[in-house]
């Protein structure tokens, strides 16, 4: 599977050769990928500690092999430790996943065949990241991990509206979440993004960090409603690499501040009791960049200054005002279109995220069983499903919790210092000030001594659990089922692991 090259699969890479030749090699690769997914899914996780006999040959201890659930395939994958083998794995994944957009980027339309087993490849990539701890470290320290980020973002961007591809967006999100838990990943994302993708991605000049943020913004504002449960995951990914984001593009800056306006609007803020958790993550992103990467991020600072009223309204929110806005937005006879407290447990169940500092040490909290930091739920909300059917009404306790959860102090201090500077420039030039002049002024201003003491960098790492394991198993067999319809070898009415819905004709 990994050694296959789709650009040179038939007749030495001659354009359109796939149109008049039956390429059995492609079918073999696709079936092999499915078989590998199934073999790596059953049994216990592999033991990554190598063991050799007296002849220096790799073996498995008898006591380990006799355990219930022993899987030799997972053991073999976990024990791959050669730099050459790890490089072969990485280059293979990159080459095959990049085919998803490179097959559409050819000078001659449809001249290169496109692999259809990209979902199986994503499952194999996830299994490799989970089973082999050396592989994750290898791709982050000795490879250009951005080569994996591009096809992941492309698949998420192009599949965002298709309800049949919700699982694909989920697994791409999980991979990005796992990668974002490492400091090396955030640093690597500063590499310039110059790849031309065959989709309607907004034009921007920036880094791969900009690519991720723009992609996730597009999914939130123009994606399937079934992806609501991933919103916190999206923002957690950006929050994890934000302390290392050296220079944010203008497009990313505007879109992130637009997200803040969106989630602070009455439609979203009062859609559920914990709806403010998205705002908490966005404020953490802004704080990380302002505190640790102020120089080089004038576009974000300017975007925050321009939307100062959105931050001011949230900081000055009172209970009577909140109740009035909630009742005006959601009359008693109406239910919110967006329910922030509801999530489909079948899509993603109890995603655990552990808070660690920059060096990977766990951060103790009052309740470290799940993913709550300082009262903020940062994981997907499948553990708090609203089943009462009652509309949310703001209370004094809710308002107190909101104020304690939203870290507004850094942004407020920034606005207190910079808004008068901008107002003074406008007064001196009769209200006609070029944006470039303001950015140059921001570049020369230092915020040292004006902002609060920099907070500790908090990284939220993915923690595997039985619920996500069940989800991956269901997703894998769903892919196998859908890919085995010509001819159909499974009876959909007998399947209990997932629901099979027929297409209306």
mmCIF file with all atom_site columns, N, CA and C in Angstrom, residues 349-384:
data_model
loop_
_atom_site.group_PDB
_atom_site.id
_atom_site.type_symbol
_atom_site.label_atom_id
_atom_site.label_alt_id
_atom_site.label_comp_id
_atom_site.label_asym_id
_atom_site.label_entity_id
_atom_site.label_seq_id
_atom_site.pdbx_PDB_ins_code
_atom_site.Cartn_x
_atom_site.Cartn_y
_atom_site.Cartn_z
_atom_site.occupancy
_atom_site.B_iso_or_equiv
_atom_site.pdbx_formal_charge
_atom_site.auth_seq_id
_atom_site.auth_comp_id
_atom_site.auth_asym_id
_atom_site.auth_atom_id
_atom_site.pdbx_PDB_model_num
ATOM 1   N N  . UNK A 1 349 ? -18.105 10.543 20.661 1.00 0.00 ? 349 UNK A N  1
ATOM 2   C CA . UNK A 1 349 ? -18.557 10.314 22.031 1.00 0.00 ? 349 UNK A CA 1
ATOM 3   C C  . UNK A 1 349 ? -17.430 10.555 23.024 1.00 0.00 ? 349 UNK A C  1
ATOM 4   N N  . UNK A 1 350 ? -17.692 11.462 23.960 1.00 0.00 ? 350 UNK A N  1
ATOM 5   C CA . UNK A 1 350 ? -16.794 11.672 25.109 1.00 0.00 ? 350 UNK A CA 1
ATOM 6   C C  . UNK A 1 350 ? -15.342 11.773 24.704 1.00 0.00 ? 350 UNK A C  1
ATOM 7   N N  . UNK A 1 351 ? -15.031 12.735 23.856 1.00 0.00 ? 351 UNK A N  1
ATOM 8   C CA . UNK A 1 351 ? -13.642 12.941 23.439 1.00 0.00 ? 351 UNK A CA 1
ATOM 9   C C  . UNK A 1 351 ? -12.862 13.538 24.598 1.00 0.00 ? 351 UNK A C  1
ATOM 10  N N  . UNK A 1 352 ? -11.887 12.802 25.093 1.00 0.00 ? 352 UNK A N  1
ATOM 11  C CA . UNK A 1 352 ? -11.116 13.244 26.249 1.00 0.00 ? 352 UNK A CA 1
ATOM 12  C C  . UNK A 1 352 ? -9.899  14.049 25.803 1.00 0.00 ? 352 UNK A C  1
ATOM 13  N N  . UNK A 1 353 ? -9.673  15.177 26.453 1.00 0.00 ? 353 UNK A N  1
ATOM 14  C CA . UNK A 1 353 ? -8.525  16.025 26.163 1.00 0.00 ? 353 UNK A CA 1
ATOM 15  C C  . UNK A 1 353 ? -7.862  16.368 27.480 1.00 0.00 ? 353 UNK A C  1
ATOM 16  N N  . UNK A 1 354 ? -6.574  16.062 27.571 1.00 0.00 ? 354 UNK A N  1
ATOM 17  C CA . UNK A 1 354 ? -5.839  16.325 28.812 1.00 0.00 ? 354 UNK A CA 1
ATOM 18  C C  . UNK A 1 354 ? -5.058  17.617 28.679 1.00 0.00 ? 354 UNK A C  1
ATOM 19  N N  . UNK A 1 355 ? -5.168  18.484 29.705 1.00 0.00 ? 355 UNK A N  1
ATOM 20  C CA . UNK A 1 355 ? -4.441  19.748 29.713 1.00 0.00 ? 355 UNK A CA 1
ATOM 21  C C  . UNK A 1 355 ? -3.020  19.519 30.206 1.00 0.00 ? 355 UNK A C  1
ATOM 22  N N  . UNK A 1 356 ? -2.042  19.961 29.419 1.00 0.00 ? 356 UNK A N  1
ATOM 23  C CA . UNK A 1 356 ? -0.640  19.863 29.807 1.00 0.00 ? 356 UNK A CA 1
ATOM 24  C C  . UNK A 1 356 ? 0.025   21.204 29.555 1.00 0.00 ? 356 UNK A C  1
ATOM 25  N N  . UNK A 1 357 ? 1.185   21.408 30.202 1.00 0.00 ? 357 UNK A N  1
ATOM 26  C CA . UNK A 1 357 ? 1.927   22.634 29.958 1.00 0.00 ? 357 UNK A CA 1
ATOM 27  C C  . UNK A 1 357 ? 2.818   22.452 28.729 1.00 0.00 ? 357 UNK A C  1
ATOM 28  N N  . UNK A 1 358 ? 3.655   23.463 28.458 1.00 0.00 ? 358 UNK A N  1
ATOM 29  C CA . UNK A 1 358 ? 4.472   23.460 27.248 1.00 0.00 ? 358 UNK A CA 1
ATOM 30  C C  . UNK A 1 358 ? 5.459   22.295 27.222 1.00 0.00 ? 358 UNK A C  1
ATOM 31  N N  . UNK A 1 359 ? 5.816   21.769 28.383 1.00 0.00 ? 359 UNK A N  1
ATOM 32  C CA . UNK A 1 359 ? 6.787   20.686 28.462 1.00 0.00 ? 359 UNK A CA 1
ATOM 33  C C  . UNK A 1 359 ? 6.126   19.315 28.562 1.00 0.00 ? 359 UNK A C  1
ATOM 34  N N  . UNK A 1 360 ? 4.789   19.275 28.437 1.00 0.00 ? 360 UNK A N  1
ATOM 35  C CA . UNK A 1 360 ? 4.085   18.007 28.446 1.00 0.00 ? 360 UNK A CA 1
ATOM 36  C C  . UNK A 1 360 ? 3.686   17.507 29.817 1.00 0.00 ? 360 UNK A C  1
ATOM 37  N N  . UNK A 1 361 ? 3.884   18.322 30.867 1.00 0.00 ? 361 UNK A N  1
ATOM 38  C CA . UNK A 1 361 ? 3.508   17.905 32.218 1.00 0.00 ? 361 UNK A CA 1
ATOM 39  C C  . UNK A 1 361 ? 2.025   18.168 32.454 1.00 0.00 ? 361 UNK A C  1
ATOM 40  N N  . UNK A 1 362 ? 1.288   17.193 33.015 1.00 0.00 ? 362 UNK A N  1
ATOM 41  C CA . UNK A 1 362 ? -0.148  17.399 33.245 1.00 0.00 ? 362 UNK A CA 1
ATOM 42  C C  . UNK A 1 362 ? -0.400  18.568 34.186 1.00 0.00 ? 362 UNK A C  1
ATOM 43  N N  . UNK A 1 363 ? -1.462  19.313 33.894 1.00 0.00 ? 363 UNK A N  1
ATOM 44  C CA . UNK A 1 363 ? -1.868  20.433 34.732 1.00 0.00 ? 363 UNK A CA 1
ATOM 45  C C  . UNK A 1 363 ? -3.002  19.962 35.617 1.00 0.00 ? 363 UNK A C  1
ATOM 46  N N  . UNK A 1 364 ? -2.785  20.003 36.926 1.00 0.00 ? 364 UNK A N  1
ATOM 47  C CA . UNK A 1 364 ? -3.795  19.528 37.864 1.00 0.00 ? 364 UNK A CA 1
ATOM 48  C C  . UNK A 1 364 ? -4.970  20.476 37.879 1.00 0.00 ? 364 UNK A C  1
ATOM 49  N N  . UNK A 1 365 ? -6.158  19.887 37.980 1.00 0.00 ? 365 UNK A N  1
ATOM 50  C CA . UNK A 1 365 ? -7.379  20.680 38.082 1.00 0.00 ? 365 UNK A CA 1
ATOM 51  C C  . UNK A 1 365 ? -8.277  20.028 39.117 1.00 0.00 ? 365 UNK A C  1
ATOM 52  N N  . UNK A 1 366 ? -9.313  20.715 39.491 1.00 0.00 ? 366 UNK A N  1
ATOM 53  C CA . UNK A 1 366 ? -10.211 20.149 40.487 1.00 0.00 ? 366 UNK A CA 1
ATOM 54  C C  . UNK A 1 366 ? -10.841 18.861 39.973 1.00 0.00 ? 366 UNK A C  1
ATOM 55  N N  . UNK A 1 367 ? -11.104 18.802 38.694 1.00 0.00 ? 367 UNK A N  1
ATOM 56  C CA . UNK A 1 367 ? -11.697 17.594 38.117 1.00 0.00 ? 367 UNK A CA 1
ATOM 57  C C  . UNK A 1 367 ? -10.916 17.253 36.876 1.00 0.00 ? 367 UNK A C  1
ATOM 58  N N  . UNK A 1 368 ? -9.954  16.316 37.003 1.00 0.00 ? 368 UNK A N  1
ATOM 59  C CA . UNK A 1 368 ? -9.114  15.981 35.874 1.00 0.00 ? 368 UNK A CA 1
ATOM 60  C C  . UNK A 1 368 ? -9.573  14.693 35.201 1.00 0.00 ? 368 UNK A C  1
ATOM 61  N N  . UNK A 1 369 ? -10.826 14.300 35.413 1.00 0.00 ? 369 UNK A N  1
ATOM 62  C CA . UNK A 1 369 ? -11.311 13.072 34.790 1.00 0.00 ? 369 UNK A CA 1
ATOM 63  C C  . UNK A 1 369 ? -11.608 13.288 33.323 1.00 0.00 ? 369 UNK A C  1
ATOM 64  N N  . UNK A 1 370 ? -12.032 14.511 32.969 1.00 0.00 ? 370 UNK A N  1
ATOM 65  C CA . UNK A 1 370 ? -12.300 14.808 31.561 1.00 0.00 ? 370 UNK A CA 1
ATOM 66  C C  . UNK A 1 370 ? -11.538 16.042 31.174 1.00 0.00 ? 370 UNK A C  1
ATOM 67  N N  . UNK A 1 371 ? -12.147 16.884 30.336 1.00 0.00 ? 371 UNK A N  1
ATOM 68  C CA . UNK A 1 371 ? -11.376 17.952 29.720 1.00 0.00 ? 371 UNK A CA 1
ATOM 69  C C  . UNK A 1 371 ? -11.834 19.319 30.150 1.00 0.00 ? 371 UNK A C  1
ATOM 70  N N  . UNK A 1 372 ? -11.970 19.564 31.422 1.00 0.00 ? 372 UNK A N  1
ATOM 71  C CA . UNK A 1 372 ? -12.420 20.848 31.903 1.00 0.00 ? 372 UNK A CA 1
ATOM 72  C C  . UNK A 1 372 ? -11.249 21.629 32.471 1.00 0.00 ? 372 UNK A C  1
ATOM 73  N N  . UNK A 1 373 ? -11.029 22.842 31.958 1.00 0.00 ? 373 UNK A N  1
ATOM 74  C CA . UNK A 1 373 ? -9.952  23.697 32.424 1.00 0.00 ? 373 UNK A CA 1
ATOM 75  C C  . UNK A 1 373 ? -10.539 25.012 32.908 1.00 0.00 ? 373 UNK A C  1
ATOM 76  N N  . UNK A 1 374 ? -10.328 25.310 34.203 1.00 0.00 ? 374 UNK A N  1
ATOM 77  C CA . UNK A 1 374 ? -10.825 26.559 34.778 1.00 0.00 ? 374 UNK A CA 1
ATOM 78  C C  . UNK A 1 374 ? -12.325 26.731 34.532 1.00 0.00 ? 374 UNK A C  1
ATOM 79  N N  . UNK A 1 375 ? -13.051 25.629 34.603 1.00 0.00 ? 375 UNK A N  1
ATOM 80  C CA . UNK A 1 375 ? -14.501 25.711 34.434 1.00 0.00 ? 375 UNK A CA 1
ATOM 81  C C  . UNK A 1 375 ? -14.947 25.695 33.003 1.00 0.00 ? 375 UNK A C  1
ATOM 82  N N  . UNK A 1 376 ? -14.024 25.555 32.050 1.00 0.00 ? 376 UNK A N  1
ATOM 83  C CA . UNK A 1 376 ? -14.394 25.598 30.643 1.00 0.00 ? 376 UNK A CA 1
ATOM 84  C C  . UNK A 1 376 ? -14.361 24.196 30.071 1.00 0.00 ? 376 UNK A C  1
ATOM 85  N N  . UNK A 1 377 ? -15.446 23.788 29.454 1.00 0.00 ? 377 UNK A N  1
ATOM 86  C CA . UNK A 1 377 ? -15.481 22.487 28.797 1.00 0.00 ? 377 UNK A CA 1
ATOM 87  C C  . UNK A 1 377 ? -14.889 22.659 27.424 1.00 0.00 ? 377 UNK A C  1
ATOM 88  N N  . UNK A 1 378 ? -13.744 22.021 27.188 1.00 0.00 ? 378 UNK A N  1
ATOM 89  C CA . UNK A 1 378 ? -13.042 22.205 25.926 1.00 0.00 ? 378 UNK A CA 1
ATOM 90  C C  . UNK A 1 378 ? -13.177 21.031 24.989 1.00 0.00 ? 378 UNK A C  1
ATOM 91  N N  . UNK A 1 379 ? -13.827 19.986 25.425 1.00 0.00 ? 379 UNK A N  1
ATOM 92  C CA . UNK A 1 379 ? -14.023 18.859 24.529 1.00 0.00 ? 379 UNK A CA 1
ATOM 93  C C  . UNK A 1 379 ? -15.378 18.975 23.881 1.00 0.00 ? 379 UNK A C  1
ATOM 94  N N  . UNK A 1 380 ? -15.680 18.053 22.992 1.00 0.00 ? 380 UNK A N  1
ATOM 95  C CA . UNK A 1 380 ? -16.982 18.057 22.371 1.00 0.00 ? 380 UNK A CA 1
ATOM 96  C C  . UNK A 1 380 ? -18.027 17.771 23.423 1.00 0.00 ? 380 UNK A C  1
ATOM 97  N N  . UNK A 1 381 ? -19.227 18.270 23.195 1.00 0.00 ? 381 UNK A N  1
ATOM 98  C CA . UNK A 1 381 ? -20.221 18.310 24.257 1.00 0.00 ? 381 UNK A CA 1
ATOM 99  C C  . UNK A 1 381 ? -21.101 17.081 24.281 1.00 0.00 ? 381 UNK A C  1
ATOM 100 N N  . UNK A 1 382 ? -20.568 15.946 23.888 1.00 0.00 ? 382 UNK A N  1
ATOM 101 C CA . UNK A 1 382 ? -21.380 14.747 23.884 1.00 0.00 ? 382 UNK A CA 1
ATOM 102 C C  . UNK A 1 382 ? -21.683 14.251 25.287 1.00 0.00 ? 382 UNK A C  1
ATOM 103 N N  . UNK A 1 383 ? -20.933 14.718 26.287 1.00 0.00 ? 383 UNK A N  1
ATOM 104 C CA . UNK A 1 383 ? -21.190 14.270 27.649 1.00 0.00 ? 383 UNK A CA 1
ATOM 105 C C  . UNK A 1 383 ? -22.287 15.087 28.313 1.00 0.00 ? 383 UNK A C  1
ATOM 106 N N  . UNK A 1 384 ? -22.696 16.200 27.703 1.00 0.00 ? 384 UNK A N  1
ATOM 107 C CA . UNK A 1 384 ? -23.760 17.011 28.273 1.00 0.00 ? 384 UNK A CA 1
ATOM 108 C C  . UNK A 1 384 ? -24.834 17.203 27.221 1.00 0.00 ? 384 UNK A C  1
#
